[in-house]
Amino acid sequence: MIKKEAAHIRKQFKMDHDLLNLYDILNVYIMKETNEIYHCERQPFAMLDREKQELYMGNFRKLLTGELDQKLFELKFLEEAEEPSQVMLHQGLVTGDPEEWQDLMLMLVDKMLVDTKYEKDTVITFVRGQYSRPTKGRNDEAEETGKDEVFAHPFILCSVNSTEQQRKTLLFDYVEREFKYNVMVDPIIKLSTPEQGFFYPSVTDNYSDVNRVLYCTGSANNPNPHFIEQVLNAERSVTAYEERTIFEDIVKEVVGEQLDITTLAQVYEEVHQVMETNEDEEEPPKLDYKDVERVLMASGVEHVTSEKVERAFETIIDDRNYELKASSVMPKFTSKSIKIDTKVATISISPQDLKYVKQVNYQGKRCIMIEIDEDVVIEGFTLSTETL
């Protein structure tokens, strides 16, 4: 799966979309005290009030929002697993019987309750449906819409949402002209902040991949290993943050702990060039030990050899053939921003502008110096220029 495919799936979940059909929705309420199913309810999605449909659509879009390897993870199912979830999901995907689909989804819920203690009442929502993707885009200049031929993608989506108690409020009764204490005991389902879930099957090159599942987490770079391994029976994926740390450790192993700012800027610029050069490829660009060697050499790092980089891969991750995703290697937040943290301030700067940043000694103190070509304005005031 690539970024464009994940974005396309997310965009399907909107009201009155002519390429999306949602058939059935199943809600399962879990009580935190007993960790058991308190209530479950299945009904055709079309039978829901429009207001409810809009709330669920927003929840599904939110679940599928995020960067790959940070909040969205394409996972491969484990081949050896007892009662494999892949089999349950595939049966649920192909069955036309809503009752059978519900029974299969409840079997997945049972797996979610094993060795798990929910801190709050939780609602697990399943929806099954199908979206279609045209083989070609709409041609506005022709009479045909370009949607005559489509790829149909049946799917199952699961969202896990916690609940919260409503806040105590004070109301004014216009009729009786008095203030009243309002007590609401019904919990609110936090549809705006799904905690985790999945979309099955994953999609690769516009084809459904029944051997993979798209896992979604509500907290970036913090997938739930128990859910991945025990519920989905899938292989745990390395997060973008973990891969960035691996890259940093490999570079340190090759060149040492210290690196001048110009060289560091060039390293990120070289990685960025790899991403731009391979932007239209089906698979995201990756860096093996030979690519890392080339990046370091092109950045002006001295005494870099294939043997050093290969040995660093084996030392850090025990796999000389490991490939790092180029997008994960780039600095946190975005590929265009590097975060410089100090006790005094936090500075965000683009990788190509790192060459204007220097760490210097001034009057016995370490300082960050940033070269600029215009006056600095703070809260409307222009700072005076001092000569050091």
CSV table of C-alpha atoms in Angstrom, one decimal:
chain,number,residue,atom,x,y,z
A,1,MET,CA,0.0,0.0,0.0
A,2,ILE,CA,1.2,3.5,-0.8
A,3,LYS,CA,0.1,6.9,0.5
A,4,LYS,CA,-2.2,7.6,-2.4
A,5,GLU,CA,-4.1,4.3,-1.9
A,6,ALA,CA,-4.6,5.0,1.8
A,7,ALA,CA,-5.9,8.5,1.0
A,8,HIS,CA,-8.2,7.2,-1.7
A,9,ILE,CA,-9.8,4.7,0.8
A,10,ARG,CA,-10.3,7.4,3.4
A,11,LYS,CA,-12.0,9.7,0.8
A,12,GLN,CA,-14.7,7.1,0.1
A,13,PHE,CA,-16.2,7.5,3.5
A,14,LYS,CA,-18.5,10.4,2.9
A,15,MET,CA,-22.3,10.8,2.7
A,16,ASP,CA,-24.0,10.0,-0.6
A,17,HIS,CA,-20.8,8.8,-2.3
A,18,ASP,CA,-21.9,7.0,-5.5
A,19,LEU,CA,-19.0,4.6,-5.3
A,20,LEU,CA,-19.5,3.5,-1.7
A,21,ASN,CA,-22.1,1.0,-0.3
A,22,LEU,CA,-22.2,0.2,3.4
A,23,TYR,CA,-24.4,-2.9,4.0
A,24,ASP,CA,-24.4,-3.7,7.7
A,25,ILE,CA,-23.1,-2.1,10.9
A,26,LEU,CA,-22.6,-4.0,14.2
A,27,ASN,CA,-22.0,-2.3,17.5
A,28,VAL,CA,-20.7,-4.2,20.5
A,29,TYR,CA,-20.7,-2.6,24.0
A,30,ILE,CA,-18.0,-3.8,26.5
A,31,MET,CA,-18.4,-3.1,30.2
A,32,LYS,CA,-15.1,-2.2,31.9
A,33,GLU,CA,-16.2,-3.8,35.2
A,34,THR,CA,-16.8,-7.2,33.8
A,35,ASN,CA,-14.8,-7.0,30.6
A,36,GLU,CA,-17.8,-8.7,28.9
A,37,ILE,CA,-20.2,-8.0,26.2
A,38,TYR,CA,-23.1,-6.0,27.7
A,39,HIS,CA,-25.0,-5.5,24.4
A,40,CYS,CA,-24.6,-5.9,20.7
A,41,GLU,CA,-26.8,-4.6,17.9
A,42,ARG,CA,-26.7,-5.2,14.1
A,43,GLN,CA,-28.7,-3.4,11.5
A,44,PRO,CA,-28.5,-2.2,7.9
A,45,PHE,CA,-26.5,1.0,7.7
A,46,ALA,CA,-29.1,2.5,5.4
A,47,MET,CA,-31.7,2.2,8.2
A,48,LEU,CA,-29.8,4.5,10.5
A,49,ASP,CA,-30.9,8.1,11.0
A,50,ARG,CA,-28.9,10.4,8.7
A,51,GLU,CA,-27.4,12.1,11.7
A,52,LYS,CA,-26.0,8.8,13.0
A,53,GLN,CA,-24.7,8.0,9.6
A,54,GLU,CA,-22.8,11.3,9.5
A,55,LEU,CA,-21.3,10.6,12.9
A,56,TYR,CA,-20.1,7.1,11.9
A,57,MET,CA,-18.7,8.4,8.6
A,58,GLY,CA,-16.7,11.0,10.5
A,59,ASN,CA,-15.4,8.3,12.8
A,60,PHE,CA,-14.4,6.0,9.9
A,61,ARG,CA,-12.5,8.9,8.2
A,62,LYS,CA,-10.8,9.8,11.4
A,63,LEU,CA,-9.7,6.2,11.9
A,64,LEU,CA,-8.2,6.1,8.4
A,65,THR,CA,-6.4,9.4,8.8
A,66,GLY,CA,-2.7,9.6,9.3
A,67,GLU,CA,0.7,8.8,7.8
A,68,LEU,CA,1.7,5.3,6.9
A,69,ASP,CA,4.0,3.7,9.4
A,70,GLN,CA,3.0,6.3,12.0
A,71,LYS,CA,-0.8,5.8,12.4
A,72,LEU,CA,-1.5,3.4,9.6
A,73,PHE,CA,0.3,0.1,9.3
A,74,GLU,CA,0.0,-2.4,6.5
A,75,LEU,CA,0.5,-5.8,8.2
A,76,LYS,CA,1.1,-9.3,6.9
A,77,PHE,CA,-0.9,-12.1,8.6
A,78,LEU,CA,1.1,-14.7,10.4
A,79,GLU,CA,1.1,-18.0,8.6
A,80,GLU,CA,1.0,-20.1,11.7
A,81,ALA,CA,-1.7,-19.1,14.1
A,82,GLU,CA,-4.4,-20.9,16.1
A,83,GLU,CA,-7.9,-19.8,15.0
A,84,PRO,CA,-6.4,-17.3,12.5
A,85,SER,CA,-8.3,-14.0,12.2
A,86,GLN,CA,-7.5,-13.9,8.5
A,87,VAL,CA,-9.8,-16.9,8.0
A,88,MET,CA,-12.6,-15.2,10.0
A,89,LEU,CA,-12.2,-12.0,8.1
A,90,HIS,CA,-12.1,-13.6,4.7
A,91,GLN,CA,-15.2,-15.7,5.5
A,92,GLY,CA,-16.9,-12.5,6.7
A,93,LEU,CA,-15.9,-10.8,3.5
A,94,VAL,CA,-17.4,-13.3,1.1
A,95,THR,CA,-20.5,-14.3,3.0
A,96,GLY,CA,-23.8,-12.8,2.0
A,97,ASP,CA,-25.5,-13.8,5.2
A,98,PRO,CA,-25.6,-11.0,7.8
A,99,GLU,CA,-26.1,-13.5,10.6
A,100,GLU,CA,-23.0,-15.4,9.7
A,101,TRP,CA,-21.0,-12.1,9.4
A,102,GLN,CA,-22.2,-11.1,12.8
A,103,ASP,CA,-21.1,-14.4,14.4
A,104,LEU,CA,-17.7,-14.1,12.8
A,105,MET,CA,-17.2,-10.6,14.1
A,106,LEU,CA,-18.2,-11.6,17.6
A,107,MET,CA,-15.6,-14.3,17.5
A,108,LEU,CA,-13.1,-11.5,16.8
A,109,VAL,CA,-14.5,-9.5,19.8
A,110,ASP,CA,-13.9,-12.6,22.0
A,111,LYS,CA,-10.2,-12.5,21.0
A,112,MET,CA,-10.1,-8.8,21.9
A,113,LEU,CA,-11.3,-9.6,25.4
A,114,VAL,CA,-8.6,-12.2,26.1
A,115,ASP,CA,-5.8,-10.9,28.4
A,116,THR,CA,-7.1,-7.3,28.0
A,117,LYS,CA,-8.6,-5.0,30.6
A,118,TYR,CA,-10.4,-2.0,29.3
A,119,GLU,CA,-10.1,1.1,31.5
A,120,LYS,CA,-13.4,2.5,30.2
A,121,ASP,CA,-16.6,1.2,28.7
A,122,THR,CA,-15.7,0.5,25.1
A,123,VAL,CA,-17.7,0.2,21.9
A,124,ILE,CA,-16.4,-2.0,19.1
A,125,THR,CA,-18.0,-1.1,15.7
A,126,PHE,CA,-17.8,-3.3,12.6
A,127,VAL,CA,-19.1,-2.3,9.2
A,128,ARG,CA,-19.1,-4.2,6.0
A,129,GLY,CA,-19.4,-2.7,2.6
A,130,GLN,CA,-17.9,-2.2,-0.8
A,131,TYR,CA,-16.3,0.7,-2.6
A,132,SER,CA,-15.5,0.9,-6.3
A,133,ARG,CA,-12.6,2.6,-8.0
A,134,PRO,CA,-12.7,3.6,-11.6
A,135,THR,CA,-10.0,2.3,-13.9
A,136,LYS,CA,-9.7,5.8,-15.4
A,137,GLY,CA,-10.6,9.3,-14.2
A,138,ARG,CA,-13.5,11.3,-15.2
A,139,ASN,CA,-13.2,13.0,-18.6
A,140,ASP,CA,-15.0,16.3,-18.5
A,141,GLU,CA,-14.6,16.9,-22.3
A,142,ALA,CA,-16.2,13.6,-23.2
A,143,GLU,CA,-19.8,12.4,-22.8
A,144,GLU,CA,-18.6,9.3,-20.9
A,145,THR,CA,-17.9,9.7,-17.2
A,146,GLY,CA,-14.9,7.4,-17.2
A,147,LYS,CA,-16.6,5.3,-14.6
A,148,ASP,CA,-17.9,2.5,-16.8
A,149,GLU,CA,-15.2,0.1,-15.7
A,150,VAL,CA,-14.4,-0.1,-12.0
A,151,PHE,CA,-12.6,-2.3,-9.5
A,152,ALA,CA,-14.9,-3.4,-6.8
A,153,HIS,CA,-13.4,-3.7,-3.3
A,154,PRO,CA,-15.5,-5.4,-0.6
A,155,PHE,CA,-14.2,-4.7,2.9
A,156,ILE,CA,-14.7,-4.9,6.6
A,157,LEU,CA,-13.8,-2.0,8.8
A,158,CYS,CA,-13.5,-2.1,12.6
A,159,SER,CA,-13.3,0.8,15.0
A,160,VAL,CA,-12.6,0.7,18.7
A,161,ASN,CA,-13.9,3.7,20.7
A,162,SER,CA,-13.9,4.4,24.4
A,163,THR,CA,-16.7,6.2,26.2
A,164,GLU,CA,-16.8,9.0,28.8
A,165,GLN,CA,-19.4,10.3,31.3
A,166,GLN,CA,-21.0,13.6,30.5
A,167,ARG,CA,-20.0,16.5,32.6
A,168,LYS,CA,-22.3,17.8,35.4
A,169,THR,CA,-24.1,20.9,34.3
A,170,LEU,CA,-26.4,23.6,35.7
A,171,LEU,CA,-29.5,24.4,33.6
A,172,PHE,CA,-32.0,27.2,33.7
A,173,ASP,CA,-35.7,26.1,33.3
A,174,TYR,CA,-37.5,28.9,31.4
A,175,VAL,CA,-41.0,27.5,32.4
A,176,GLU,CA,-40.4,27.1,36.1
A,177,ARG,CA,-37.9,30.0,36.2
A,178,GLU,CA,-35.4,28.2,38.3
A,179,PHE,CA,-31.9,26.8,38.1
A,180,LYS,CA,-31.7,23.0,38.0
A,181,TYR,CA,-28.9,20.5,38.4
A,182,ASN,CA,-28.6,18.4,35.3
A,183,VAL,CA,-27.5,14.8,35.8
A,184,MET,CA,-26.9,12.7,32.7
A,185,VAL,CA,-25.9,9.1,33.4
A,186,ASP,CA,-25.7,7.9,29.7
A,187,PRO,CA,-22.1,7.6,28.5
A,188,ILE,CA,-20.9,9.4,25.4
A,189,ILE,CA,-19.2,7.3,22.7
A,190,LYS,CA,-16.1,9.2,21.6
A,191,LEU,CA,-16.6,8.8,17.9
A,192,SER,CA,-14.2,11.7,17.1
A,193,THR,CA,-11.2,9.9,18.6
A,194,PRO,CA,-11.1,6.2,17.7
A,195,GLU,CA,-8.4,4.4,19.7
A,196,GLN,CA,-7.6,1.7,17.1
A,197,GLY,CA,-9.1,-0.5,14.5
A,198,PHE,CA,-8.5,-2.0,11.1
A,199,PHE,CA,-9.5,-2.1,7.4
A,200,TYR,CA,-9.5,-5.5,5.7
A,201,PRO,CA,-8.3,-6.3,3.1
A,202,SER,CA,-5.5,-4.0,2.3
A,203,VAL,CA,-5.1,-2.6,-1.2
A,204,THR,CA,-1.9,-2.8,-3.3
A,205,ASP,CA,-1.8,-1.4,-6.9
A,206,ASN,CA,-5.5,-1.1,-7.0
A,207,TYR,CA,-6.1,-4.8,-6.0
A,208,SER,CA,-7.4,-6.2,-2.8
A,209,ASP,CA,-4.7,-8.1,-0.8
A,210,VAL,CA,-6.4,-10.6,1.4
A,211,ASN,CA,-3.1,-11.6,2.9
A,212,ARG,CA,-2.6,-8.2,4.5
A,213,VAL,CA,-4.6,-5.9,6.8
A,214,LEU,CA,-4.4,-2.1,7.4
A,215,TYR,CA,-4.1,-1.6,11.1
A,216,CYS,CA,-5.0,1.9,12.4
A,217,THR,CA,-3.9,3.4,15.8
A,218,GLY,CA,-5.2,6.6,17.3
A,219,SER,CA,-1.8,7.5,18.8
A,220,ALA,CA,1.1,8.1,16.3
A,221,ASN,CA,4.0,5.6,16.5
A,222,ASN,CA,2.2,3.7,19.2
A,223,PRO,CA,0.6,0.6,17.8
A,224,ASN,CA,-0.9,-1.9,20.2
A,225,PRO,CA,1.3,-5.1,20.0
A,226,HIS,CA,-1.3,-7.2,21.7
A,227,PHE,CA,-4.0,-6.3,19.3
A,228,ILE,CA,-1.7,-6.8,16.3
A,229,GLU,CA,-0.3,-10.2,17.4
A,230,GLN,CA,-3.1,-11.8,19.4
A,231,VAL,CA,-6.3,-10.3,17.8
A,232,LEU,CA,-5.2,-9.9,14.2
A,233,ASN,CA,-2.5,-12.6,14.2
A,234,ALA,CA,-0.3,-10.3,12.2
A,235,GLU,CA,3.4,-9.4,12.1
A,236,ARG,CA,4.3,-6.4,14.1
A,237,SER,CA,5.5,-3.5,11.9
A,238,VAL,CA,8.4,-1.2,12.7
A,239,THR,CA,7.1,2.4,13.2
A,240,ALA,CA,8.6,5.4,11.4
A,241,TYR,CA,10.0,6.7,14.7
A,242,GLU,CA,11.8,3.4,15.3
A,243,GLU,CA,13.2,3.3,11.8
A,244,ARG,CA,14.4,6.9,12.2
A,245,THR,CA,16.2,5.9,15.4
A,246,ILE,CA,17.7,2.9,13.6
A,247,PHE,CA,19.0,5.2,10.9
A,248,GLU,CA,20.5,7.6,13.4
A,249,ASP,CA,22.2,4.8,15.3
A,250,ILE,CA,23.7,3.4,12.1
A,251,VAL,CA,25.1,6.8,11.1
A,252,LYS,CA,26.5,7.3,14.6
A,253,GLU,CA,28.1,3.8,14.3
A,254,VAL,CA,29.8,4.8,11.0
A,255,VAL,CA,30.8,8.4,11.6
A,256,GLY,CA,30.7,8.8,15.4
A,257,GLU,CA,28.5,10.8,17.8
A,258,GLN,CA,29.3,14.3,16.4
A,259,LEU,CA,28.4,15.6,12.9
A,260,ASP,CA,28.8,19.2,11.7
A,261,ILE,CA,25.6,20.9,10.7
A,262,THR,CA,26.5,21.3,7.0
A,263,THR,CA,27.1,17.6,6.6
A,264,LEU,CA,23.9,16.7,8.6
A,265,ALA,CA,21.9,19.0,6.3
A,266,GLN,CA,23.4,17.4,3.2
A,267,VAL,CA,22.5,13.9,4.6
A,268,TYR,CA,18.8,14.8,4.8
A,269,GLU,CA,19.0,16.5,1.5
A,270,GLU,CA,20.3,13.4,-0.1
A,271,VAL,CA,17.5,11.3,1.4
A,272,HIS,CA,15.0,13.8,0.3
A,273,GLN,CA,16.3,13.5,-3.3
A,274,VAL,CA,15.8,9.7,-3.1
A,275,MET,CA,12.2,10.3,-2.1
A,276,GLU,CA,11.6,12.8,-4.9
A,277,THR,CA,13.3,10.7,-7.6
A,278,ASN,CA,11.1,7.6,-6.7
A,279,GLU,CA,7.9,9.5,-5.9
A,280,ASP,CA,5.9,7.8,-8.7
A,281,GLU,CA,7.0,4.3,-7.9
A,282,GLU,CA,4.5,1.8,-6.7
A,283,GLU,CA,6.6,0.8,-3.7
A,284,PRO,CA,7.9,3.5,-1.3
A,285,PRO,CA,11.6,4.1,-1.8
A,286,LYS,CA,13.9,2.3,0.6
A,287,LEU,CA,17.5,2.5,1.7
A,288,ASP,CA,19.8,-0.6,2.1
A,289,TYR,CA,23.3,-0.4,3.4
A,290,LYS,CA,24.6,0.4,-0.1
A,291,ASP,CA,22.2,3.3,-0.3
A,292,VAL,CA,23.2,4.6,3.1
A,293,GLU,CA,26.9,4.4,2.0
A,294,ARG,CA,26.1,6.5,-1.1
A,295,VAL,CA,24.1,9.0,1.0
A,296,LEU,CA,27.0,9.5,3.5
A,297,MET,CA,29.7,9.7,0.8
A,298,ALA,CA,27.6,12.2,-1.2
A,299,SER,CA,27.2,14.3,1.9
A,300,GLY,CA,31.0,14.6,2.3
A,301,VAL,CA,31.5,12.2,5.2
A,302,GLU,CA,35.1,10.9,5.1
A,303,HIS,CA,36.4,7.4,5.4
A,304,VAL,CA,33.1,5.7,4.6
A,305,THR,CA,33.3,2.2,3.2
A,306,SER,CA,30.8,-0.5,2.4
A,307,GLU,CA,32.3,-2.7,5.1
A,308,LYS,CA,31.7,0.0,7.7
A,309,VAL,CA,28.1,0.6,6.8
A,310,GLU,CA,27.4,-3.2,6.4
A,311,ARG,CA,28.9,-3.8,9.8
A,312,ALA,CA,26.8,-1.0,11.3
A,313,PHE,CA,23.6,-2.6,10.0
A,314,GLU,CA,24.6,-5.9,11.6
A,315,THR,CA,25.5,-4.2,14.9
A,316,ILE,CA,22.3,-2.1,15.2
A,317,ILE,CA,19.6,-4.4,13.8
A,318,ASP,CA,21.4,-7.7,13.2
A,319,ASP,CA,20.4,-7.7,9.6
A,320,ARG,CA,22.7,-6.5,6.8
A,321,ASN,CA,19.9,-6.8,4.2
A,322,TYR,CA,17.5,-4.6,6.2
A,323,GLU,CA,15.9,-1.8,4.1
A,324,LEU,CA,14.8,1.5,5.7
A,325,LYS,CA,11.9,3.4,4.3
A,326,ALA,CA,13.3,6.8,3.1
A,327,SER,CA,10.1,8.6,4.4
A,328,SER,CA,10.7,7.2,7.9
A,329,VAL,CA,14.4,8.4,7.9
A,330,MET,CA,13.4,12.0,7.4
A,331,PRO,CA,13.1,14.2,10.6
A,332,LYS,CA,10.0,14.0,12.7
A,333,PHE,CA,6.8,15.8,11.9
A,334,THR,CA,7.3,16.3,8.2
A,335,SER,CA,9.9,15.6,5.6
A,336,LYS,CA,10.4,19.4,5.3
A,337,SER,CA,10.9,20.2,9.0
A,338,ILE,CA,13.6,19.4,11.5
A,339,LYS,CA,13.0,20.0,15.2
A,340,ILE,CA,15.8,21.4,17.3
A,341,ASP,CA,15.1,21.0,21.0
A,342,THR,CA,16.9,23.0,23.7
A,343,LYS,CA,15.9,23.9,27.3
A,344,VAL,CA,15.4,27.5,26.2
A,345,ALA,CA,13.5,27.1,22.9
A,346,THR,CA,12.3,24.7,20.3
A,347,ILE,CA,13.2,25.6,16.7
A,348,SER,CA,11.7,24.1,13.5
A,349,ILE,CA,13.8,24.4,10.3
A,350,SER,CA,13.8,22.8,6.9
A,351,PRO,CA,16.7,20.4,6.2
A,352,GLN,CA,18.0,22.6,3.4
A,353,ASP,CA,18.3,25.5,5.7
A,354,LEU,CA,20.4,23.7,8.3
A,355,LYS,CA,23.5,25.1,6.7
A,356,TYR,CA,22.5,28.5,8.2
A,357,VAL,CA,22.6,27.0,11.7
A,358,LYS,CA,25.7,26.7,13.8
A,359,GLN,CA,26.6,25.9,17.4
A,360,VAL,CA,29.2,28.4,18.7
A,361,ASN,CA,31.0,29.3,21.9
A,362,TYR,CA,30.2,32.9,22.9
A,363,GLN,CA,31.7,34.2,26.2
A,364,GLY,CA,32.2,30.7,27.4
A,365,LYS,CA,28.7,29.6,26.7
A,366,ARG,CA,27.3,27.3,23.9
A,367,CYS,CA,24.9,29.2,21.7
A,368,ILE,CA,22.9,28.5,18.5
A,369,MET,CA,23.6,31.0,15.7
A,370,ILE,CA,21.2,31.3,12.8
A,371,GLU,CA,22.2,33.3,9.7
A,372,ILE,CA,19.4,35.5,8.4
A,373,ASP,CA,19.0,38.0,5.7
A,374,GLU,CA,16.2,40.1,7.2
A,375,ASP,CA,15.3,41.8,10.5
A,376,VAL,CA,13.7,39.6,13.2
A,377,VAL,CA,10.2,40.8,14.3
A,378,ILE,CA,8.8,39.6,17.6
A,379,GLU,CA,5.2,40.6,18.5
A,380,GLY,CA,5.5,43.6,16.1
A,381,PHE,CA,8.8,44.8,17.5
A,382,THR,CA,12.0,44.7,15.3
A,383,LEU,CA,15.0,43.4,17.2
A,384,SER,CA,18.1,45.6,17.3
A,385,THR,CA,21.2,44.2,15.8
A,386,GLU,CA,24.2,43.6,18.1
A,387,THR,CA,27.8,43.2,16.9
A,388,LEU,CA,29.7,40.4,18.6
